[in-house]
PDB file of C-alpha atoms in Angstrom:
ATOM      1  CA  UNK A   1      -2.884  -9.161 -76.330  1.00  0.00           C
ATOM      2  CA  UNK A   2      -5.082  -9.402 -73.409  1.00  0.00           C
ATOM      3  CA  UNK A   3      -5.003  -6.965 -70.649  1.00  0.00           C
ATOM      4  CA  UNK A   4      -3.967  -8.198 -67.213  1.00  0.00           C
ATOM      5  CA  UNK A   5      -6.438  -7.187 -64.602  1.00  0.00           C
ATOM      6  CA  UNK A   6      -4.455  -6.321 -61.489  1.00  0.00           C
ATOM      7  CA  UNK A   7      -6.416  -5.231 -58.435  1.00  0.00           C
ATOM      8  CA  UNK A   8      -4.479  -3.807 -55.573  1.00  0.00           C
ATOM      9  CA  UNK A   9      -5.775  -4.211 -52.085  1.00  0.00           C
ATOM     10  CA  UNK A  10      -6.486  -0.887 -50.417  1.00  0.00           C
ATOM     11  CA  UNK A  11      -6.597  -2.189 -46.849  1.00  0.00           C
ATOM     12  CA  UNK A  12      -7.208  -5.158 -44.590  1.00  0.00           C
ATOM     13  CA  UNK A  13      -9.893  -7.720 -45.147  1.00  0.00           C
ATOM     14  CA  UNK A  14     -12.552  -8.284 -42.523  1.00  0.00           C
ATOM     15  CA  UNK A  15     -11.085 -11.695 -41.708  1.00  0.00           C
ATOM     16  CA  UNK A  16      -7.623 -10.201 -41.089  1.00  0.00           C
ATOM     17  CA  UNK A  17      -9.096  -7.587 -38.739  1.00  0.00           C
ATOM     18  CA  UNK A  18     -11.112 -10.207 -36.839  1.00  0.00           C
ATOM     19  CA  UNK A  19      -8.025 -12.388 -36.350  1.00  0.00           C
ATOM     20  CA  UNK A  20      -5.971  -9.393 -35.205  1.00  0.00           C
ATOM     21  CA  UNK A  21      -8.582  -8.287 -32.647  1.00  0.00           C
ATOM     22  CA  UNK A  22      -8.992 -11.846 -31.376  1.00  0.00           C
ATOM     23  CA  UNK A  23      -5.261 -12.175 -30.773  1.00  0.00           C
ATOM     24  CA  UNK A  24      -5.169  -8.722 -29.176  1.00  0.00           C
ATOM     25  CA  UNK A  25      -8.087  -9.647 -26.885  1.00  0.00           C
ATOM     26  CA  UNK A  26      -6.349 -12.815 -25.732  1.00  0.00           C
ATOM     27  CA  UNK A  27      -3.121 -10.936 -24.988  1.00  0.00           C
ATOM     28  CA  UNK A  28      -4.957  -8.233 -23.030  1.00  0.00           C
ATOM     29  CA  UNK A  29      -6.923 -10.885 -21.133  1.00  0.00           C
ATOM     30  CA  UNK A  30      -3.658 -12.441 -20.001  1.00  0.00           C
ATOM     31  CA  UNK A  31      -1.713  -9.236 -19.370  1.00  0.00           C
ATOM     32  CA  UNK A  32      -4.171  -7.239 -17.235  1.00  0.00           C
ATOM     33  CA  UNK A  33      -4.605  -9.777 -14.386  1.00  0.00           C
ATOM     34  CA  UNK A  34      -0.852 -10.339 -14.319  1.00  0.00           C
ATOM     35  CA  UNK A  35      -0.204  -6.599 -14.177  1.00  0.00           C
ATOM     36  CA  UNK A  36      -2.756  -6.159 -11.360  1.00  0.00           C
ATOM     37  CA  UNK A  37      -1.063  -8.939  -9.396  1.00  0.00           C
ATOM     38  CA  UNK A  38       2.284  -7.198  -9.717  1.00  0.00           C
ATOM     39  CA  UNK A  39       0.713  -3.942  -8.537  1.00  0.00           C
ATOM     40  CA  UNK A  40      -0.737  -5.629  -5.451  1.00  0.00           C
ATOM     41  CA  UNK A  41       2.638  -7.143  -4.592  1.00  0.00           C
ATOM     42  CA  UNK A  42       4.368  -3.794  -5.066  1.00  0.00           C
ATOM     43  CA  UNK A  43       1.830  -2.058  -2.829  1.00  0.00           C
ATOM     44  CA  UNK A  44       2.723  -4.402   0.048  1.00  0.00           C
ATOM     45  CA  UNK A  45       5.781  -2.227   0.558  1.00  0.00           C
ATOM     46  CA  UNK A  46       3.405   0.536   1.674  1.00  0.00           C
ATOM     47  CA  UNK A  47       2.331  -1.577   4.660  1.00  0.00           C
ATOM     48  CA  UNK A  48       5.878  -2.536   5.595  1.00  0.00           C
ATOM     49  CA  UNK A  49       7.229   1.000   5.322  1.00  0.00           C
ATOM     50  CA  UNK A  50       4.319   2.471   7.285  1.00  0.00           C
ATOM     51  CA  UNK A  51       4.702  -0.091  10.059  1.00  0.00           C
ATOM     52  CA  UNK A  52       8.454   0.530  10.258  1.00  0.00           C
ATOM     53  CA  UNK A  53       7.894   4.298  10.329  1.00  0.00           C
ATOM     54  CA  UNK A  54       5.327   4.022  13.134  1.00  0.00           C
ATOM     55  CA  UNK A  55       7.553   1.557  15.030  1.00  0.00           C
ATOM     56  CA  UNK A  56      10.382   4.080  14.869  1.00  0.00           C
ATOM     57  CA  UNK A  57       8.033   6.774  16.189  1.00  0.00           C
ATOM     58  CA  UNK A  58       7.053   4.447  19.046  1.00  0.00           C
ATOM     59  CA  UNK A  59      10.675   3.797  19.992  1.00  0.00           C
ATOM     60  CA  UNK A  60      11.454   7.507  19.876  1.00  0.00           C
ATOM     61  CA  UNK A  61       8.433   8.171  22.092  1.00  0.00           C
ATOM     62  CA  UNK A  62       9.606   5.485  24.526  1.00  0.00           C
ATOM     63  CA  UNK A  63      13.067   7.040  24.659  1.00  0.00           C
ATOM     64  CA  UNK A  64      11.593  10.449  25.480  1.00  0.00           C
ATOM     65  CA  UNK A  65       8.785   9.385  27.883  1.00  0.00           C
ATOM     66  CA  UNK A  66       9.941   6.025  29.284  1.00  0.00           C
ATOM     67  CA  UNK A  67       6.734   4.398  28.017  1.00  0.00           C
ATOM     68  CA  UNK A  68       5.098   3.614  24.679  1.00  0.00           C
ATOM     69  CA  UNK A  69       2.357   5.745  23.195  1.00  0.00           C
ATOM     70  CA  UNK A  70      -1.074   4.193  23.545  1.00  0.00           C
ATOM     71  CA  UNK A  71      -2.763   6.377  20.915  1.00  0.00           C
ATOM     72  CA  UNK A  72      -1.783   7.701  17.514  1.00  0.00           C
ATOM     73  CA  UNK A  73      -2.395  11.234  18.771  1.00  0.00           C
ATOM     74  CA  UNK A  74       0.688  10.864  20.973  1.00  0.00           C
ATOM     75  CA  UNK A  75       2.834   9.938  17.959  1.00  0.00           C
ATOM     76  CA  UNK A  76       1.582  12.465  15.428  1.00  0.00           C
ATOM     77  CA  UNK A  77      -0.654  15.478  15.154  1.00  0.00           C
ATOM     78  CA  UNK A  78      -3.901  13.576  14.634  1.00  0.00           C
ATOM     79  CA  UNK A  79      -7.096  13.859  16.636  1.00  0.00           C
ATOM     80  CA  UNK A  80      -7.416  11.927  19.879  1.00  0.00           C
ATOM     81  CA  UNK A  81     -10.278   9.847  18.472  1.00  0.00           C
ATOM     82  CA  UNK A  82      -8.278   8.409  15.534  1.00  0.00           C
ATOM     83  CA  UNK A  83      -8.038   4.632  15.926  1.00  0.00           C
ATOM     84  CA  UNK A  84      -6.771   3.781  12.428  1.00  0.00           C
ATOM     85  CA  UNK A  85      -4.195   5.763  10.498  1.00  0.00           C
ATOM     86  CA  UNK A  86      -3.862   5.506   6.737  1.00  0.00           C
ATOM     87  CA  UNK A  87      -0.554   4.152   5.503  1.00  0.00           C
ATOM     88  CA  UNK A  88       1.834   6.439   3.631  1.00  0.00           C
ATOM     89  CA  UNK A  89       0.320   5.608   0.219  1.00  0.00           C
ATOM     90  CA  UNK A  90      -3.186   4.917   1.538  1.00  0.00           C
ATOM     91  CA  UNK A  91      -3.415   1.224   0.573  1.00  0.00           C
ATOM     92  CA  UNK A  92      -3.547   0.058   4.215  1.00  0.00           C
ATOM     93  CA  UNK A  93      -5.086   1.132   7.520  1.00  0.00           C
ATOM     94  CA  UNK A  94      -2.703   1.022  10.495  1.00  0.00           C
ATOM     95  CA  UNK A  95      -4.166   0.088  13.879  1.00  0.00           C
ATOM     96  CA  UNK A  96      -2.390  -0.184  17.212  1.00  0.00           C
ATOM     97  CA  UNK A  97      -2.894  -1.940  20.538  1.00  0.00           C
ATOM     98  CA  UNK A  98      -0.506  -0.640  23.169  1.00  0.00           C
ATOM     99  CA  UNK A  99       0.185  -0.225  26.844  1.00  0.00           C
ATOM    100  CA  UNK A 100       3.110   1.456  28.599  1.00  0.00           C
ATOM    101  CA  UNK A 101       5.610  -1.306  27.824  1.00  0.00           C
ATOM    102  CA  UNK A 102       4.395  -3.117  24.713  1.00  0.00           C
ATOM    103  CA  UNK A 103       2.610  -2.532  21.438  1.00  0.00           C
ATOM    104  CA  UNK A 104       1.354  -4.415  18.414  1.00  0.00           C
ATOM    105  CA  UNK A 105       0.446  -2.764  15.123  1.00  0.00           C
ATOM    106  CA  UNK A 106      -1.431  -4.132  12.147  1.00  0.00           C
ATOM    107  CA  UNK A 107      -1.605  -2.853   8.582  1.00  0.00           C
ATOM    108  CA  UNK A 108      -4.819  -4.090   6.970  1.00  0.00           C
ATOM    109  CA  UNK A 109      -5.505  -3.713   3.248  1.00  0.00           C
ATOM    110  CA  UNK A 110      -8.187  -1.217   2.175  1.00  0.00           C
ATOM    111  CA  UNK A 111      -9.870  -0.263  -1.114  1.00  0.00           C
ATOM    112  CA  UNK A 112      -8.301  -1.920  -4.190  1.00  0.00           C
ATOM    113  CA  UNK A 113      -5.627  -3.611  -2.098  1.00  0.00           C
ATOM    114  CA  UNK A 114      -8.280  -5.847  -0.484  1.00  0.00           C
ATOM    115  CA  UNK A 115      -8.043  -7.992  -3.627  1.00  0.00           C
ATOM    116  CA  UNK A 116      -4.649  -9.127  -2.325  1.00  0.00           C
ATOM    117  CA  UNK A 117      -6.004 -12.202  -0.556  1.00  0.00           C
ATOM    118  CA  UNK A 118      -2.567 -13.735   0.015  1.00  0.00           C
ATOM    119  CA  UNK A 119      -1.165 -10.975   2.238  1.00  0.00           C
ATOM    120  CA  UNK A 120      -4.212  -9.165   3.629  1.00  0.00           C
ATOM    121  CA  UNK A 121      -2.659  -7.882   6.879  1.00  0.00           C
ATOM    122  CA  UNK A 122       0.835  -7.271   8.192  1.00  0.00           C
ATOM    123  CA  UNK A 123       1.654  -7.335  11.907  1.00  0.00           C
ATOM    124  CA  UNK A 124       4.574  -5.998  13.937  1.00  0.00           C
ATOM    125  CA  UNK A 125       5.239  -5.727  17.672  1.00  0.00           C
ATOM    126  CA  UNK A 126       7.572  -3.966  20.103  1.00  0.00           C
ATOM    127  CA  UNK A 127      10.030  -6.877  19.977  1.00  0.00           C
ATOM    128  CA  UNK A 128      10.540  -6.381  16.245  1.00  0.00           C
ATOM    129  CA  UNK A 129       8.644  -9.547  15.351  1.00  0.00           C
ATOM    130  CA  UNK A 130       6.644  -9.294  12.171  1.00  0.00           C
ATOM    131  CA  UNK A 131       4.188 -11.592  10.452  1.00  0.00           C
ATOM    132  CA  UNK A 132       1.372 -11.582   7.933  1.00  0.00           C
ATOM    133  CA  UNK A 133      -2.037 -13.180   7.567  1.00  0.00           C
ATOM    134  CA  UNK A 134      -4.117 -13.984   4.504  1.00  0.00           C
ATOM    135  CA  UNK A 135      -7.729 -12.965   3.903  1.00  0.00           C
ATOM    136  CA  UNK A 136      -8.952 -15.927   5.986  1.00  0.00           C
ATOM    137  CA  UNK A 137      -6.837 -14.857   8.971  1.00  0.00           C
ATOM    138  CA  UNK A 138      -4.316 -17.673   8.600  1.00  0.00           C
ATOM    139  CA  UNK A 139      -0.631 -16.931   9.185  1.00  0.00           C
ATOM    140  CA  UNK A 140       1.361 -16.941   5.976  1.00  0.00           C
ATOM    141  CA  UNK A 141       5.047 -16.693   5.234  1.00  0.00           C
ATOM    142  CA  UNK A 142       6.609 -14.968   2.277  1.00  0.00           C
ATOM    143  CA  UNK A 143       4.851 -11.630   2.608  1.00  0.00           C
ATOM    144  CA  UNK A 144       7.645  -9.869   4.459  1.00  0.00           C
TER     145      UNK A 144
END
């Protein structure tokens, strides 16, 4: 009787590994941009929360002084020369234009958040109106 020659595979073939890494590369190539987009959308809350917080500070200041603060130093313990405050999480810079009876604040994306071209800046005023603009400066809905 002849002997049956049975070879057992000790691992993966090169072709199997190449196919696996190709599939893995495609999945990663799809997942990472999608994940980054979700992060950018989630970080928009930082702008909204920071604007609401600063708006509340403005209204409190108005209640106490019968006028709005014209500088961030009047609202918080920052230096007089500060013209842009970082948002709570640091993804936006908050700027303010104000006089005694009105104000407008803007939260503009900084650092990695500047890749969010759809909702680049958020705006809010003393009347409670809020809006957003894209990277080209055009008004856009759906950001708030």
